[in-house]
């Protein structure tokens, strides 16, 4: 598992899974930065995706875990920052490939869509998998510049 601080963030619809994954990370001895939310009271997912982007872009965290109802809105919000490569994962394979091919630094889950045990294993695999580099390097570099280049 690579080192570094792991930020976690969710909206209300992802709160329970975010808390569970946070506890798993802490039990594994990881440094965790919890960006909220802190309850199931309704909030707006862009606020938490943006908070994640700021934590990654500033270097306060090296990795991120996002959860909302579907994982879609909160990952869209985070990905508006070019320092973020947030991958929405529905299973262990997509989590692994997000690291191997895309060098994703943030993984997103949909609490309403993914099983709890699948999310836990997908996060373990995401954090344990190295980027392959090689043929993927130029493609990943283009993500930071914008796709038209
Ligand atoms: C909240 O109801 C829900 O819209 C949000 O968690 C997320 O799924 C949006 O993409």
XYZ file of N, CA, C and O and ligand atoms in Angstrom:
606
model
N 0.851 -1.198 0.000
C 0.000 0.000 0.000
C 0.886 1.247 0.000
O 1.803 1.330 0.808
N 0.653 2.193 -0.892
C 1.500 3.384 -0.925
C 1.244 4.267 0.284
O 0.173 4.213 0.889
N 2.227 5.098 0.624
C 2.065 5.973 1.771
C 1.284 7.223 1.424
O 0.772 7.365 0.315
N 1.200 8.128 2.413
C 0.527 9.392 2.184
C -0.820 9.437 2.865
O -1.394 8.422 3.250
N -1.288 10.659 2.995
C -2.589 10.891 3.631
C -3.714 10.590 2.650
O -3.629 10.941 1.469
N -4.758 9.980 3.168
C -5.938 9.666 2.360
C -7.088 10.537 2.839
O -7.521 10.436 3.989
N -7.578 11.411 1.969
C -8.745 12.225 2.300
C -10.008 11.440 1.971
O -10.051 10.693 0.987
N -11.021 11.596 2.808
C -12.327 10.980 2.547
C -13.374 12.083 2.580
O -13.274 13.028 3.372
N -14.369 11.975 1.700
C -15.430 12.976 1.667
C -16.685 12.348 1.076
O -16.601 11.454 0.226
N -17.816 12.818 1.522
C -19.091 12.317 0.998
C -20.157 13.387 1.181
O -19.968 14.346 1.931
N -21.289 13.168 0.510
C -22.492 13.909 0.865
C -23.308 13.031 1.825
O -22.825 11.971 2.292
N -24.528 13.451 2.104
C -25.367 12.700 3.045
C -25.659 11.284 2.549
O -25.740 10.351 3.337
N -25.786 11.140 1.226
C -26.148 9.842 0.656
C -24.976 8.870 0.625
O -25.163 7.688 0.327
N -23.792 9.371 0.939
C -22.617 8.515 0.993
C -21.999 8.450 2.370
O -20.949 7.827 2.552
N -22.664 9.065 3.327
C -22.068 9.215 4.660
C -21.754 7.873 5.318
O -20.653 7.678 5.848
N -22.690 6.939 5.293
C -22.468 5.676 6.019
C -21.288 4.903 5.431
O -20.451 4.378 6.183
N -21.220 4.840 4.116
C -20.096 4.113 3.500
C -18.790 4.857 3.721
O -17.750 4.237 3.979
N -18.823 6.171 3.653
C -17.596 6.950 3.921
C -17.077 6.671 5.327
O -15.881 6.469 5.532
N -17.970 6.610 6.292
C -17.552 6.335 7.673
C -16.955 4.935 7.793
O -15.940 4.741 8.478
N -17.572 3.971 7.135
C -17.065 2.595 7.192
C -15.675 2.506 6.563
O -14.756 1.916 7.140
N -15.508 3.115 5.398
C -14.211 3.062 4.720
C -13.152 3.816 5.514
O -11.992 3.412 5.578
N -13.557 4.892 6.135
C -12.625 5.643 6.998
C -12.128 4.763 8.139
O -10.923 4.718 8.422
N -13.035 4.049 8.764
C -12.630 3.168 9.869
C -11.699 2.066 9.377
O -10.729 1.717 10.058
N -11.969 1.525 8.195
C -11.069 0.504 7.622
C -9.671 1.071 7.431
O -8.670 0.421 7.742
N -9.606 2.280 6.889
C -8.297 2.899 6.630
C -7.558 3.163 7.940
O -6.353 2.904 8.047
N -8.274 3.659 8.922
C -7.640 3.932 10.215
C -7.168 2.629 10.861
O -6.080 2.579 11.440
N -7.963 1.579 10.733
C -7.576 0.284 11.307
C -6.340 -0.275 10.616
O -5.564 -1.022 11.221
N -6.153 0.104 9.358
C -4.965 -0.333 8.608
C -3.769 0.576 8.875
O -2.713 0.405 8.270
N -3.958 1.554 9.752
C -2.848 2.430 10.135
C -2.622 3.600 9.212
O -1.568 4.256 9.274
N -3.600 3.895 8.349
C -3.436 5.006 7.413
C -3.777 6.343 8.060
O -4.647 6.431 8.920
N -3.094 7.381 7.592
C -3.417 8.758 7.984
C -4.628 9.182 7.175
O -4.600 9.162 5.931
N -5.721 9.569 7.869
C -6.968 9.911 7.184
C -7.335 11.366 7.481
O -7.281 11.816 8.629
N -7.715 12.076 6.422
C -8.208 13.453 6.537
C -9.686 13.424 6.148
O -10.018 13.194 4.986
N -10.555 13.641 7.122
C -12.000 13.577 6.869
C -12.514 14.975 6.532
O -12.513 15.878 7.370
N -12.988 15.128 5.296
C -13.464 16.428 4.808
C -14.970 16.575 4.956
O -15.546 17.551 4.456
N -15.613 15.625 5.627
C -17.058 15.666 5.814
C -17.783 14.957 4.673
O -17.140 14.409 3.788
N -19.043 14.977 4.702
C -19.956 15.534 5.669
C -19.951 14.705 6.948
O -19.387 13.600 6.963
N -20.613 15.221 7.962
C -20.522 14.571 9.263
C -21.832 13.999 9.768
O -21.943 13.644 10.936
N -22.825 13.911 8.886
C -24.110 13.326 9.276
C -24.891 12.999 8.004
O -24.413 13.266 6.895
N -26.090 12.477 8.183
C -26.947 12.184 7.025
C -27.892 13.348 6.704
O -28.801 13.204 5.885
N -27.644 14.491 7.301
C -28.426 15.689 6.951
C -28.074 16.118 5.527
O -26.900 16.127 5.138
N -29.080 16.515 4.770
C -28.882 16.797 3.350
C -27.892 17.939 3.101
O -27.994 19.021 3.705
N -26.939 17.663 2.202
C -25.936 18.659 1.794
C -25.779 18.558 0.285
O -26.396 17.711 -0.361
N -24.921 19.402 -0.286
C -24.720 19.424 -1.738
C -23.392 18.760 -2.095
O -22.320 19.221 -1.669
N -23.458 17.715 -2.918
C -22.236 16.949 -3.234
C -21.126 17.791 -3.871
O -19.941 17.500 -3.640
N -21.407 18.860 -4.666
C -20.271 19.606 -5.236
C -19.353 20.202 -4.168
O -18.141 20.333 -4.385
N -19.910 20.551 -3.028
C -19.080 21.143 -1.969
C -18.019 20.152 -1.492
O -16.882 20.539 -1.177
N -18.372 18.887 -1.472
C -17.449 17.880 -0.946
C -16.489 17.389 -2.031
O -15.321 17.098 -1.748
N -16.948 17.344 -3.256
C -16.028 17.039 -4.355
C -14.986 18.131 -4.518
O -13.801 17.859 -4.760
N -15.411 19.360 -4.350
C -14.486 20.492 -4.446
C -13.506 20.501 -3.270
O -12.312 20.788 -3.448
N -13.987 20.170 -2.096
C -13.091 20.087 -0.925
C -12.027 19.017 -1.152
O -10.852 19.201 -0.804
N -12.425 17.919 -1.759
C -11.446 16.874 -2.081
C -10.414 17.407 -3.073
O -9.201 17.197 -2.900
N -10.878 18.087 -4.107
C -9.961 18.618 -5.114
C -8.955 19.575 -4.469
O -7.761 19.549 -4.790
N -9.427 20.396 -3.567
C -8.519 21.346 -2.902
C -7.498 20.611 -2.036
O -6.326 21.001 -1.982
N -7.910 19.545 -1.381
C -6.984 18.778 -0.536
C -5.911 18.097 -1.394
O -4.723 18.088 -1.033
N -6.306 17.563 -2.524
C -5.331 16.900 -3.411
C -4.413 17.940 -4.060
O -3.188 17.793 -4.076
N -4.997 19.004 -4.573
C -4.206 20.008 -5.299
C -3.219 20.721 -4.375
O -2.125 21.098 -4.791
N -3.583 20.881 -3.115
C -2.702 21.574 -2.165
C -1.640 20.660 -1.575
O -0.723 21.131 -0.902
N -1.803 19.353 -1.773
C -0.855 18.407 -1.198
C -1.186 17.990 0.219
O -0.430 17.234 0.843
N -2.340 18.448 0.728
C -2.741 18.006 2.075
C -3.050 16.516 2.091
O -2.971 15.878 3.143
N -3.447 16.000 0.959
C -3.701 14.558 0.831
C -3.124 14.085 -0.495
O -3.082 14.838 -1.476
N -2.692 12.837 -0.505
C -2.133 12.250 -1.734
C -3.148 11.349 -2.437
O -3.027 11.070 -3.622
N -4.139 10.886 -1.672
C -5.160 9.971 -2.186
C -6.503 10.429 -1.678
O -6.588 11.122 -0.648
N -7.567 10.021 -2.392
C -8.892 10.422 -1.960
C -9.931 9.338 -2.178
O -9.814 8.519 -3.098
N -10.927 9.358 -1.300
C -12.080 8.464 -1.411
C -13.334 9.330 -1.335
O -13.520 10.062 -0.356
N -14.151 9.249 -2.374
C -15.384 10.025 -2.440
C -16.588 9.090 -2.455
O -16.541 8.038 -3.107
N -17.652 9.493 -1.788
C -18.888 8.707 -1.826
C -20.074 9.662 -1.900
O -20.168 10.604 -1.121
N -20.961 9.411 -2.848
C -22.287 10.036 -2.825
C -23.292 8.935 -3.173
O -22.944 7.751 -3.108
N -24.500 9.288 -3.503
C -25.493 8.251 -3.766
C -25.081 7.348 -4.916
O -25.155 6.119 -4.834
N -24.637 7.959 -6.004
C -24.205 7.211 -7.188
C -22.693 7.239 -7.394
O -22.181 6.473 -8.209
N -22.009 8.154 -6.758
C -20.588 8.406 -7.025
C -20.373 9.332 -8.211
O -19.250 9.769 -8.463
N -21.438 9.640 -8.930
C -21.292 10.409 -10.175
C -21.072 11.893 -9.890
O -20.078 12.490 -10.324
N -21.995 12.497 -9.176
C -21.913 13.943 -8.974
C -20.647 14.371 -8.256
O -19.977 15.345 -8.646
N -20.289 13.625 -7.231
C -19.135 14.032 -6.419
C -17.828 13.827 -7.202
O -16.873 14.595 -7.049
N -17.796 12.832 -8.097
C -16.581 12.646 -8.903
C -16.502 13.689 -10.017
O -15.406 14.164 -10.343
N -17.643 14.066 -10.586
C -17.631 15.163 -11.567
C -17.068 16.427 -10.925
O -16.214 17.110 -11.498
N -17.529 16.735 -9.733
C -17.067 17.948 -9.042
C -15.557 17.901 -8.809
O -14.844 18.872 -9.089
N -15.054 16.791 -8.327
C -13.618 16.688 -8.029
C -12.792 16.778 -9.311
O -11.724 17.396 -9.332
N -13.295 16.190 -10.377
C -12.523 16.141 -11.622
C -12.435 17.484 -12.345
O -11.710 17.605 -13.335
N -13.114 18.474 -11.863
C -12.986 19.789 -12.494
C -11.625 20.421 -12.191
O -11.223 21.377 -12.853
N -10.918 19.862 -11.220
C -9.549 20.307 -10.937
C -8.588 19.388 -11.698
O -8.656 18.163 -11.550
N -7.670 19.948 -12.507
C -6.782 19.095 -13.317
C -5.800 18.251 -12.524
O -5.193 17.327 -13.078
N -5.639 18.526 -11.246
C -4.752 17.698 -10.411
C -5.435 16.401 -9.977
O -4.791 15.514 -9.411
N -6.734 16.351 -10.187
C -7.517 15.200 -9.721
C -7.798 14.260 -10.878
O -8.180 14.679 -11.969
N -7.605 12.976 -10.621
C -8.066 11.927 -11.525
C -8.946 11.012 -10.686
O -8.468 10.061 -10.068
N -10.204 11.386 -10.626
C -11.156 10.635 -9.804
C -11.869 9.604 -10.670
O -12.440 9.938 -11.706
N -11.809 8.356 -10.231
C -12.406 7.248 -10.981
C -13.604 6.697 -10.220
O -13.480 6.310 -9.050
N -14.728 6.654 -10.904
C -15.921 6.043 -10.324
C -15.801 4.534 -10.504
O -15.708 4.042 -11.634
N -15.759 3.812 -9.402
C -15.568 2.358 -9.456
C -16.812 1.642 -8.944
O -17.353 1.985 -7.887
N -17.242 0.652 -9.696
C -18.403 -0.152 -9.307
C -18.011 -1.546 -8.848
O -18.855 -2.307 -8.385
N -16.743 -1.881 -9.026
C -16.293 -3.230 -8.676
C -14.782 -3.204 -8.488
O -14.127 -2.181 -8.719
N -14.234 -4.348 -8.108
C -12.801 -4.436 -7.831
C -11.995 -4.243 -9.111
O -10.938 -3.605 -9.104
N -12.498 -4.751 -10.218
C -11.751 -4.631 -11.478
C -11.632 -3.182 -11.920
O -10.548 -2.737 -12.335
N -12.708 -2.427 -11.830
C -12.602 -1.025 -12.248
C -11.680 -0.250 -11.311
O -10.950 0.644 -11.746
N -11.666 -0.601 -10.034
C -10.746 0.059 -9.100
C -9.294 -0.251 -9.458
O -8.425 0.626 -9.450
N -9.025 -1.511 -9.802
C -7.651 -1.901 -10.173
C -7.209 -1.220 -11.467
O -6.116 -0.650 -11.556
N -8.076 -1.229 -12.461
C -7.713 -0.637 -13.750
C -7.588 0.886 -13.669
O -6.808 1.487 -14.414
N -8.319 1.494 -12.773
C -8.203 2.948 -12.586
C -6.797 3.321 -12.115
O -6.287 4.389 -12.459
N -6.177 2.436 -11.349
C -4.788 2.673 -10.951
C -3.826 2.284 -12.078
O -2.949 3.061 -12.436
N -3.989 1.087 -12.620
C -3.022 0.584 -13.603
C -2.972 1.461 -14.853
O -1.903 1.756 -15.369
N -4.115 1.867 -15.344
C -4.159 2.580 -16.628
C -4.230 4.100 -16.462
O -3.643 4.828 -17.255
N -4.990 4.556 -15.496
C -5.323 5.992 -15.404
C -4.561 6.721 -14.318
O -4.711 7.939 -14.192
N -3.791 6.005 -13.516
C -3.093 6.620 -12.377
C -4.061 7.450 -11.539
O -3.729 8.560 -11.093
N -5.261 6.930 -11.354
C -6.260 7.654 -10.559
C -5.728 7.903 -9.153
O -5.120 7.018 -8.543
N -5.940 9.120 -8.671
C -5.534 9.433 -7.298
C -6.730 9.529 -6.356
O -6.546 9.715 -5.141
N -7.910 9.407 -6.906
C -9.142 9.439 -6.107
C -10.069 8.348 -6.640
O -10.201 8.185 -7.859
N -10.687 7.610 -5.737
C -11.688 6.625 -6.136
C -13.043 7.072 -5.587
O -13.121 7.603 -4.469
N -14.072 6.898 -6.397
C -15.425 7.302 -5.998
C -16.356 6.097 -6.030
O -16.260 5.247 -6.929
N -17.251 6.053 -5.053
C -18.225 4.972 -4.959
C -19.621 5.549 -4.824
O -19.807 6.637 -4.259
N -20.601 4.798 -5.288
C -22.008 5.142 -5.101
C -22.606 4.265 -4.025
O -22.795 3.059 -4.246
N -22.878 4.849 -2.891
C -23.381 4.051 -1.764
C -24.694 3.334 -2.099
O -24.963 2.252 -1.585
N -25.502 3.964 -2.968
C -26.797 3.363 -3.300
C -26.673 2.258 -4.348
O -27.657 1.593 -4.660
N -25.474 2.099 -4.899
C -25.290 1.174 -6.007
C -24.333 0.028 -5.719
O -24.479 -1.057 -6.289
N -23.358 0.257 -4.891
C -22.312 -0.750 -4.690
C -22.547 -1.472 -3.364
O -23.006 -0.864 -2.386
N -22.253 -2.745 -3.342
C -22.322 -3.491 -2.087
C -21.193 -3.066 -1.167
O -20.101 -2.709 -1.620
N -21.470 -3.140 0.127
C -20.478 -2.687 1.109
C -19.168 -3.460 0.993
O -18.081 -2.867 0.976
N -19.251 -4.775 0.907
C -18.015 -5.573 0.868
C -17.258 -5.348 -0.435
O -16.027 -5.361 -0.447
N -17.991 -5.112 -1.503
C -17.319 -4.804 -2.780
C -16.566 -3.488 -2.669
O -15.422 -3.370 -3.127
N -17.186 -2.499 -2.061
C -16.518 -1.202 -1.904
C -15.268 -1.336 -1.028
O -14.219 -0.755 -1.345
N -15.371 -2.097 0.036
C -14.211 -2.250 0.931
C -13.048 -2.917 0.194
O -11.898 -2.485 0.296
N -13.350 -3.972 -0.555
C -12.295 -4.679 -1.294
C -11.772 -3.809 -2.440
O -10.565 -3.777 -2.700
N -12.672 -3.100 -3.104
C -12.242 -2.223 -4.203
C -11.285 -1.153 -3.678
O -10.296 -0.824 -4.344
N -11.536 -0.626 -2.514
C -10.632 0.384 -1.953
C -9.282 -0.230 -1.594
O -8.229 0.372 -1.875
N -9.308 -1.422 -1.015
C -8.034 -2.083 -0.695
C -7.209 -2.284 -1.969
O -6.007 -2.001 -2.002
N -7.869 -2.753 -3.022
C -7.161 -3.019 -4.279
C -6.687 -1.713 -4.914
O -5.560 -1.620 -5.414
N -7.534 -0.700 -4.889
C -7.154 0.603 -5.449
C -5.851 1.090 -4.815
O -4.916 1.507 -5.510
N -5.761 1.014 -3.510
C -4.593 1.553 -2.808
C -3.366 0.654 -2.940
O -2.244 1.115 -2.744
N -3.580 -0.603 -3.274
C -2.457 -1.543 -3.375
C -1.907 -1.656 -4.791
O -0.870 -2.278 -4.999
N -2.580 -1.071 -5.763
C -2.215 -1.275 -7.170
C -1.383 -0.118 -7.692
O -1.714 1.049 -7.477
N -0.314 -0.463 -8.386
C 0.573 0.566 -8.959
C 0.129 0.934 -10.374
O -0.408 0.105 -11.116
N 0.430 2.156 -10.731
C 0.237 2.617 -12.109
C 1.240 1.885 -12.995
O 2.417 1.752 -12.630
N 0.812 1.467 -14.189
C 1.703 0.737 -15.089
C 2.645 1.663 -15.850
O 3.672 1.212 -16.367
N 2.298 2.938 -15.969
C 3.151 3.843 -16.755
C 3.187 3.387 -18.212
O 2.167 2.996 -18.772
N 4.374 3.416 -18.815
C 4.535 2.907 -20.178
C 3.604 3.588 -21.161
O 3.602 4.823 -21.269
N 2.809 2.781 -21.867
C 1.936 3.331 -22.907
C 0.876 4.270 -22.349
O 0.265 5.039 -23.094
N 0.661 4.212 -21.033
C -0.357 5.063 -20.416
C 0.167 6.458 -20.058
O -0.619 7.353 -19.759
N 1.481 6.629 -20.084
C 2.071 7.865 -19.544
C 1.633 9.100 -20.327
O 1.210 10.111 -19.749
N 1.733 9.045 -21.643
C 1.376 10.222 -22.447
C -0.112 10.518 -22.341
O -0.532 11.678 -22.356
N -0.910 9.465 -22.220
C -2.363 9.653 -22.125
C -2.741 10.325 -20.813
O -3.574 11.243 -20.778
N -2.121 9.869 -19.740
C -2.415 10.467 -18.433
C -1.937 11.915 -18.408
O -2.615 12.793 -17.864
N -0.785 12.180 -19.032
C -0.293 13.565 -19.089
C -1.297 14.456 -19.810
O -1.506 15.614 -19.433
N -1.933 13.939 -20.840
C -2.928 14.736 -21.574
C -4.144 15.070 -20.713
O -4.809 16.083 -20.962
N -4.433 14.246 -19.739
C -5.580 14.549 -18.875
C -5.389 15.868 -18.137
O -6.350 16.609 -17.910
N -4.151 16.143 -17.769
C -3.875 17.380 -17.022
C -3.898 18.601 -17.915
O -4.106 19.727 -17.456
N -3.649 18.398 -19.205
C -3.575 19.522 -20.139
C -4.916 19.835 -20.784
O -5.109 20.902 -21.314
N -5.789 18.851 -20.823
C -7.048 19.004 -21.555
C -7.001 18.121 -22.785
O -5.940 17.946 -23.386
N -8.120 17.572 -23.159
C -8.154 16.537 -24.191
C -7.919 17.068 -25.586
O -7.665 16.296 -26.505
N -8.008 18.371 -25.836
C -7.863 18.880 -27.196
C -6.396 18.944 -27.603
O -6.096 19.214 -28.751
N -5.465 18.725 -26.670
C -4.041 18.855 -27.018
C -3.445 17.519 -27.388
O -3.925 16.495 -27.029
C -28.357 12.874 -3.502
O -29.711 12.597 -3.467
C -27.742 12.360 -4.791
O -28.241 13.068 -5.882
C -26.246 12.450 -4.754
O -25.782 11.747 -3.657
C -25.507 11.870 -5.939
O -25.964 10.583 -6.244
C -25.369 12.734 -7.118
O -24.661 12.399 -8.078
